[in-house]
mmCIF file of C-alpha atoms in Angstrom:
data_model
loop_
_atom_site.group_PDB
_atom_site.id
_atom_site.type_symbol
_atom_site.label_atom_id
_atom_site.label_comp_id
_atom_site.label_asym_id
_atom_site.label_seq_id
_atom_site.Cartn_x
_atom_site.Cartn_y
_atom_site.Cartn_z
ATOM 1 C CA MET A 132 0.000 -0.007 0.003
ATOM 2 C CA PRO A 133 1.451 3.414 -0.856
ATOM 3 C CA VAL A 134 2.341 5.415 2.227
ATOM 4 C CA ASN A 135 0.479 8.529 1.104
ATOM 5 C CA THR A 136 -2.826 6.647 1.062
ATOM 6 C CA LEU A 137 -2.497 5.512 4.675
ATOM 7 C CA ASN A 138 -4.217 7.354 7.483
ATOM 8 C CA PRO A 139 -1.999 6.655 10.545
ATOM 9 C CA VAL A 140 -4.728 7.467 13.068
ATOM 10 C CA HIS A 141 -7.248 5.146 11.437
ATOM 11 C CA ALA A 142 -4.541 2.505 11.052
ATOM 12 C CA CYS A 143 -3.699 2.628 14.762
ATOM 13 C CA LEU A 144 -7.339 2.482 15.757
ATOM 14 C CA PHE A 145 -7.760 -0.498 13.463
ATOM 15 C CA LEU A 146 -4.733 -2.269 14.908
ATOM 16 C CA ALA A 147 -5.905 -1.637 18.498
ATOM 17 C CA ASP A 148 -9.334 -3.095 17.668
ATOM 18 C CA TYR A 149 -7.714 -5.967 15.809
ATOM 19 C CA ALA A 150 -5.357 -6.922 18.652
ATOM 20 C CA ALA A 151 -8.136 -6.638 21.258
ATOM 21 C CA TRP A 152 -10.424 -8.951 19.313
ATOM 22 C CA LEU A 153 -7.624 -11.406 18.677
ATOM 23 C CA TYR A 154 -6.931 -11.472 22.426
ATOM 24 C CA GLY A 155 -10.627 -11.946 23.209
ATOM 25 C CA CYS A 156 -10.957 -14.811 20.723
ATOM 26 C CA GLY A 157 -8.286 -16.827 22.548
ATOM 27 C CA ALA A 158 -5.055 -15.996 20.752
ATOM 28 C CA THR A 159 -1.721 -16.154 22.555
ATOM 29 C CA CYS A 160 0.435 -13.070 22.995
ATOM 30 C CA THR A 161 2.867 -14.538 20.461
ATOM 31 C CA ARG A 162 0.224 -14.684 17.766
ATOM 32 C CA ILE A 163 -1.063 -11.188 18.580
ATOM 33 C CA GLU A 164 2.438 -9.707 18.372
ATOM 34 C CA LYS A 165 3.321 -11.493 15.129
ATOM 35 C CA ASN A 166 0.074 -10.556 13.393
ATOM 36 C CA VAL A 167 0.201 -6.913 14.481
ATOM 37 C CA ASN A 168 3.890 -6.512 13.632
ATOM 38 C CA ARG A 169 3.230 -8.077 10.231
ATOM 39 C CA MET A 170 0.687 -5.357 9.430
ATOM 40 C CA VAL A 171 2.828 -2.625 11.025
ATOM 41 C CA GLY A 172 5.670 -3.554 8.704
ATOM 42 C CA ALA A 173 3.397 -3.526 5.665
ATOM 43 C CA TRP A 174 2.027 -0.110 6.569
ATOM 44 C CA ASN A 175 5.468 1.269 7.561
ATOM 45 C CA LEU A 176 4.333 2.503 10.973
ATOM 46 C CA ASN A 177 6.584 3.295 13.909
ATOM 47 C CA LEU A 178 4.488 1.486 16.484
ATOM 48 C CA GLU A 179 5.060 -0.233 19.819
ATOM 49 C CA LEU A 180 2.620 -2.841 21.113
ATOM 50 C CA MET A 181 2.070 -3.669 24.763
ATOM 51 C CA ILE A 182 -0.352 -6.421 25.799
ATOM 52 C CA MET A 183 -1.833 -6.070 29.271
ATOM 53 C CA PRO A 184 -4.422 -8.209 31.093
ATOM 54 C CA GLY A 185 -7.726 -7.121 29.606
ATOM 55 C CA SER A 186 -6.412 -4.321 27.373
ATOM 56 C CA ILE A 187 -4.162 -3.476 24.414
ATOM 57 C CA HIS A 188 -1.783 -0.494 24.452
ATOM 58 C CA LEU A 189 -0.365 0.930 21.235
ATOM 59 C CA THR A 190 2.157 3.766 21.050
ATOM 60 C CA HIS A 191 2.620 5.436 17.658
ATOM 61 C CA THR A 192 5.438 7.896 16.967
ATOM 62 C CA ASP A 193 5.362 10.184 13.946
ATOM 63 C CA THR A 194 8.842 10.006 12.417
ATOM 64 C CA ASN A 195 8.477 13.480 10.896
ATOM 65 C CA THR A 196 7.244 15.469 13.899
ATOM 66 C CA GLY A 197 8.300 13.198 16.750
ATOM 67 C CA GLN A 198 4.764 13.423 18.142
ATOM 68 C CA THR A 199 3.643 10.355 20.088
ATOM 69 C CA GLN A 200 0.096 9.101 20.453
ATOM 70 C CA VAL A 201 -1.099 6.304 22.736
ATOM 71 C CA TYR A 202 -4.102 4.118 21.925
ATOM 72 C CA ILE A 203 -5.702 1.893 24.572
ATOM 73 C CA LYS A 204 -8.392 -0.629 23.736
ATOM 74 C CA LYS A 205 -10.286 -2.779 26.198
ATOM 75 C CA VAL A 206 -10.532 -6.456 25.250
ATOM 76 C CA PRO A 207 -14.138 -7.305 24.306
ATOM 77 C CA HIS A 208 -15.976 -9.913 26.305
ATOM 78 C CA THR A 209 -16.339 -12.499 23.595
ATOM 79 C CA GLY A 210 -16.081 -16.269 23.633
ATOM 80 C CA ILE A 211 -13.127 -18.210 22.298
ATOM 81 C CA SER A 212 -13.534 -18.632 18.557
ATOM 82 C CA PHE A 213 -11.131 -20.611 16.387
ATOM 83 C CA TYR A 214 -12.897 -19.336 13.275
ATOM 84 C CA LYS A 215 -12.398 -15.662 14.099
ATOM 85 C CA ASN A 216 -8.880 -16.342 15.315
ATOM 86 C CA THR A 217 -8.011 -17.994 11.991
ATOM 87 C CA GLN A 218 -9.752 -15.390 9.823
ATOM 88 C CA LEU A 219 -8.062 -12.489 11.650
ATOM 89 C CA SER A 220 -4.664 -14.115 11.121
ATOM 90 C CA LYS A 221 -5.501 -14.604 7.434
ATOM 91 C CA LEU A 222 -6.400 -10.907 7.227
ATOM 92 C CA SER A 223 -3.002 -9.922 8.591
ATOM 93 C CA TRP A 224 -1.299 -11.933 5.836
ATOM 94 C CA ASN A 225 -3.513 -10.347 3.154
ATOM 95 C CA ILE A 226 -2.506 -6.922 4.431
ATOM 96 C CA ALA A 227 1.170 -7.870 4.554
ATOM 97 C CA ASP A 228 1.005 -9.181 0.973
ATOM 98 C CA GLY A 229 -0.652 -5.966 -0.237
ATOM 99 C CA ARG A 230 -3.876 -7.671 -1.301
ATOM 100 C CA VAL A 231 -6.075 -5.546 0.962
ATOM 101 C CA THR A 232 -6.210 -1.755 1.311
ATOM 102 C CA GLN A 233 -6.750 -0.009 4.636
ATOM 103 C CA GLU A 234 -10.425 0.535 3.897
ATOM 104 C CA GLY A 235 -10.806 -3.037 2.653
ATOM 105 C CA ALA A 236 -9.105 -4.302 5.806
ATOM 106 C CA GLN A 237 -11.613 -2.435 7.981
ATOM 107 C CA ARG A 238 -14.532 -3.892 6.046
ATOM 108 C CA GLU A 239 -13.130 -7.400 6.254
ATOM 109 C CA PHE A 240 -12.468 -6.962 9.979
ATOM 110 C CA ASP A 241 -16.050 -5.831 10.571
ATOM 111 C CA ARG A 242 -17.295 -8.849 8.645
ATOM 112 C CA ILE A 243 -15.172 -11.273 10.675
ATOM 113 C CA ILE A 244 -16.120 -9.978 14.130
ATOM 114 C CA SER A 245 -19.815 -9.887 13.229
ATOM 115 C CA ALA A 246 -19.830 -13.433 11.832
ATOM 116 C CA PRO A 247 -22.404 -15.681 13.529
ATOM 117 C CA PRO A 248 -21.087 -18.377 15.863
ATOM 118 C CA THR A 249 -20.818 -22.018 14.836
ATOM 119 C CA ASN A 250 -24.148 -23.854 14.840
ATOM 120 C CA LYS A 251 -24.976 -24.343 18.523
ATOM 121 C CA TRP A 252 -26.589 -27.737 18.036
ATOM 122 C CA LEU A 253 -23.593 -29.050 16.140
ATOM 123 C CA VAL A 254 -21.264 -27.810 18.899
ATOM 124 C CA LEU A 255 -23.549 -29.370 21.504
ATOM 125 C CA LEU A 256 -23.535 -32.746 19.756
ATOM 126 C CA LEU A 257 -19.780 -32.779 19.205
ATOM 127 C CA ALA A 258 -19.023 -31.715 22.769
ATOM 128 C CA SER A 259 -21.248 -34.508 24.084
ATOM 129 C CA LEU A 260 -19.574 -37.078 21.873
ATOM 130 C CA ALA A 261 -16.115 -35.823 22.862
ATOM 131 C CA ASN A 262 -16.922 -36.046 26.576
ATOM 132 C CA MET A 263 -18.367 -39.515 26.063
ATOM 133 C CA SER A 264 -15.083 -40.485 24.417
ATOM 134 C CA PHE A 265 -13.187 -39.228 27.468
ATOM 135 C CA CYS A 266 -15.351 -41.527 29.586
ATOM 136 C CA ARG A 267 -14.315 -44.488 27.456
ATOM 137 C CA LEU A 268 -10.691 -43.346 27.551
ATOM 138 C CA PHE A 269 -10.749 -43.465 31.354
ATOM 139 C CA GLY A 270 -12.232 -46.966 31.395
ATOM 140 C CA GLY A 271 -15.960 -46.292 31.436
ATOM 141 C CA ASP A 272 -18.333 -48.968 30.234
ATOM 142 C CA GLY A 273 -21.208 -48.487 27.761
ATOM 143 C CA VAL A 274 -23.666 -47.486 30.450
ATOM 144 C CA ALA A 275 -21.254 -44.912 31.867
ATOM 145 C CA MET A 276 -20.658 -43.518 28.396
ATOM 146 C CA THR A 277 -24.417 -43.120 27.890
ATOM 147 C CA VAL A 278 -24.770 -41.362 31.238
ATOM 148 C CA VAL A 279 -21.922 -39.008 30.390
ATOM 149 C CA PHE A 280 -23.408 -38.224 26.975
ATOM 150 C CA VAL A 281 -26.748 -37.276 28.549
ATOM 151 C CA ALA A 282 -25.109 -35.315 31.373
ATOM 152 C CA THR A 283 -22.881 -33.393 28.945
ATOM 153 C CA PHE A 284 -25.696 -32.758 26.474
ATOM 154 C CA ALA A 285 -27.992 -31.361 29.179
ATOM 155 C CA GLY A 286 -25.251 -29.402 30.958
ATOM 156 C CA PHE A 287 -23.773 -27.919 27.812
ATOM 157 C CA ARG A 288 -27.172 -26.864 26.567
ATOM 158 C CA PHE A 289 -27.856 -25.292 29.961
ATOM 159 C CA LYS A 290 -24.520 -23.466 29.600
ATOM 160 C CA GLN A 291 -25.517 -22.101 26.199
ATOM 161 C CA VAL A 292 -28.834 -20.820 27.493
ATOM 162 C CA LEU A 293 -27.229 -19.120 30.512
ATOM 163 C CA LEU A 294 -24.529 -17.476 28.416
ATOM 164 C CA ASP A 295 -27.147 -16.217 25.981
ATOM 165 C CA GLU A 296 -28.781 -14.521 28.979
ATOM 166 C CA HIS A 297 -25.392 -12.917 29.826
ATOM 167 C CA ILE A 298 -25.125 -14.651 33.199
ATOM 168 C CA ASP A 299 -21.677 -14.298 34.834
ATOM 169 C CA ASP A 300 -19.267 -17.010 33.750
ATOM 170 C CA LYS A 301 -18.519 -18.122 37.305
ATOM 171 C CA VAL A 302 -22.192 -18.627 38.107
ATOM 172 C CA VAL A 303 -22.606 -20.524 34.836
ATOM 173 C CA PHE A 304 -19.800 -22.907 35.710
ATOM 174 C CA ILE A 305 -21.199 -23.621 39.178
ATOM 175 C CA LEU A 306 -24.726 -24.253 37.911
ATOM 176 C CA CYS A 307 -23.688 -26.378 34.932
ATOM 177 C CA ALA A 308 -21.264 -28.479 36.948
ATOM 178 C CA PHE A 309 -23.974 -29.054 39.554
ATOM 179 C CA PHE A 310 -26.523 -29.957 36.853
ATOM 180 C CA SER A 311 -24.203 -32.379 35.051
ATOM 181 C CA ALA A 312 -22.998 -33.934 38.331
ATOM 182 C CA VAL A 313 -26.538 -34.707 39.414
ATOM 183 C CA ILE A 314 -27.219 -36.445 36.113
ATOM 184 C CA GLY A 315 -23.783 -38.113 36.156
ATOM 185 C CA ALA A 316 -24.599 -39.651 39.537
ATOM 186 C CA ALA A 317 -27.349 -41.744 37.937
ATOM 187 C CA GLY A 318 -25.030 -44.749 37.898
ATOM 188 C CA TYR A 319 -24.790 -44.634 41.667
ATOM 189 C CA VAL A 320 -28.409 -43.821 42.364
ATOM 190 C CA PHE A 321 -29.931 -46.457 40.055
ATOM 191 C CA ASP A 322 -27.030 -48.941 40.233
ATOM 192 C CA LEU A 323 -26.305 -48.718 36.535
ATOM 193 C CA GLY A 324 -23.200 -50.223 35.000
ATOM 194 C CA SER A 325 -19.928 -51.214 36.636
ATOM 195 C CA THR A 326 -18.065 -47.843 36.411
ATOM 196 C CA PRO A 327 -20.360 -45.187 37.880
ATOM 197 C CA GLU A 328 -17.374 -43.338 39.345
ATOM 198 C CA VAL A 329 -15.948 -42.793 35.863
ATOM 199 C CA ALA A 330 -19.288 -41.462 34.641
ATOM 200 C CA LEU A 331 -19.496 -38.992 37.511
ATOM 201 C CA GLY A 332 -15.891 -37.857 37.178
ATOM 202 C CA THR A 333 -16.044 -37.259 33.415
ATOM 203 C CA SER A 334 -19.535 -35.713 33.304
ATOM 204 C CA VAL A 335 -18.096 -32.262 33.990
ATOM 205 C CA LEU A 336 -14.894 -32.409 31.936
ATOM 206 C CA TYR A 337 -16.452 -30.264 29.180
ATOM 207 C CA LEU A 338 -16.198 -27.314 31.569
ATOM 208 C CA ILE A 339 -12.421 -27.521 32.040
ATOM 209 C CA PRO A 340 -10.969 -24.207 30.706
ATOM 210 C CA GLY A 341 -8.201 -25.896 28.754
ATOM 211 C CA ILE A 342 -7.393 -23.092 26.299
ATOM 212 C CA PRO A 343 -6.765 -20.430 29.037
ATOM 213 C CA TYR A 344 -4.432 -22.890 30.787
ATOM 214 C CA ILE A 345 -2.513 -23.620 27.582
ATOM 215 C CA ASN A 346 -2.361 -19.903 26.655
ATOM 216 C CA SER A 347 -1.054 -19.012 30.100
ATOM 217 C CA ILE A 348 1.868 -21.428 29.675
ATOM 218 C CA SER A 349 2.600 -20.101 26.180
ATOM 219 C CA ASP A 350 2.533 -16.505 27.416
ATOM 220 C CA MET A 351 4.794 -17.369 30.335
ATOM 221 C CA ILE A 352 7.369 -18.913 27.985
ATOM 222 C CA ARG A 353 7.101 -15.757 25.848
ATOM 223 C CA GLY A 354 7.825 -13.594 28.884
ATOM 224 C CA GLN A 355 4.370 -12.061 29.111
ATOM 225 C CA TYR A 356 4.097 -12.754 32.826
ATOM 226 C CA LEU A 357 1.240 -10.392 33.631
ATOM 227 C CA VAL A 358 -1.001 -11.776 30.921
ATOM 228 C CA SER A 359 0.076 -15.318 31.769
ATOM 229 C CA PHE A 360 -0.770 -14.879 35.444
ATOM 230 C CA SER A 361 -4.099 -13.220 34.576
ATOM 231 C CA ARG A 362 -5.153 -16.037 32.273
ATOM 232 C CA PHE A 363 -3.992 -18.700 34.703
ATOM 233 C CA MET A 364 -5.896 -17.153 37.610
ATOM 234 C CA ASN A 365 -9.062 -16.795 35.500
ATOM 235 C CA ALA A 366 -8.800 -20.461 34.573
ATOM 236 C CA MET A 367 -8.171 -21.419 38.193
ATOM 237 C CA ILE A 368 -11.243 -19.497 39.347
ATOM 238 C CA LEU A 369 -13.410 -21.225 36.750
ATOM 239 C CA THR A 370 -11.975 -24.600 37.775
ATOM 240 C CA PHE A 371 -12.805 -23.793 41.405
ATOM 241 C CA CYS A 372 -16.367 -22.917 40.407
ATOM 242 C CA LEU A 373 -16.569 -26.226 38.543
ATOM 243 C CA SER A 374 -15.408 -28.033 41.711
ATOM 244 C CA VAL A 375 -18.016 -26.235 43.805
ATOM 245 C CA GLY A 376 -20.793 -27.285 41.476
ATOM 246 C CA LEU A 377 -19.524 -30.881 41.329
ATOM 247 C CA ALA A 378 -19.232 -31.086 45.111
ATOM 248 C CA ALA A 379 -22.730 -29.646 45.558
ATOM 249 C CA GLY A 380 -24.143 -32.244 43.172
ATOM 250 C CA ILE A 381 -22.383 -35.075 45.022
ATOM 251 C CA LEU A 382 -23.668 -33.822 48.356
ATOM 252 C CA LEU A 383 -27.217 -33.437 47.053
ATOM 253 C CA MET A 384 -27.233 -37.041 45.773
ATOM 254 C CA ASN A 385 -25.889 -38.164 49.182
ATOM 255 C CA LEU A 386 -23.047 -40.164 47.638
ATOM 256 C CA ARG A 387 -20.912 -39.842 50.789
ATOM 257 C CA MET A 388 -17.617 -39.280 48.984
ATOM 258 C CA PHE A 389 -16.360 -36.733 51.496
#
């Protein structure tokens, strides 16, 4: 892109929005930095990027006047999305290769972030099948696998409904873990199958925040300790909420495991 067609202010605002959405969609700090720096190089901007827990900080310095401007963008509260993550990365390559203008990049960015989520019923079915597979992996029998499928299907659907109502994530994890644990205890209550303990233990695995844990390790290796600690603590809190819901379900069903 020719330099004289670039609006530095609009470019910085775009990059701040871009980085914030990439963060919110579950990207690691490494990916955010590489994607942003790729576009910064293509647009010939003198820009410094700082990633903080929950926000993106950009500092742009005009090489002609020496004037410095700081842009701060709060990370949007959006769910992890592999589709948006991938499409945003693809957009950065298109910009770097000169296939997209600044105006075209903004239009494509708006299209990506407004894209509808993956079909909820498909996600629900696949999550239930995946959790059922975990049950088998840990030695569960056919009855336990069926119990886990039903518990996951009901709990995950309950999670979708609560999130659509914008209920706090922590409350959602407690309620869904409780709901799935009660259903997962069916093997004990009705004496079904030979591995009811596996069914109960794996009925809540769909709630494990695996991506935040993985991202926290990646960010720590990268040296982004503040973001790493923030992501790790958020994942720990959600795991604690999961444990509270599971324990409440066990106590309600009087399984006497404590």
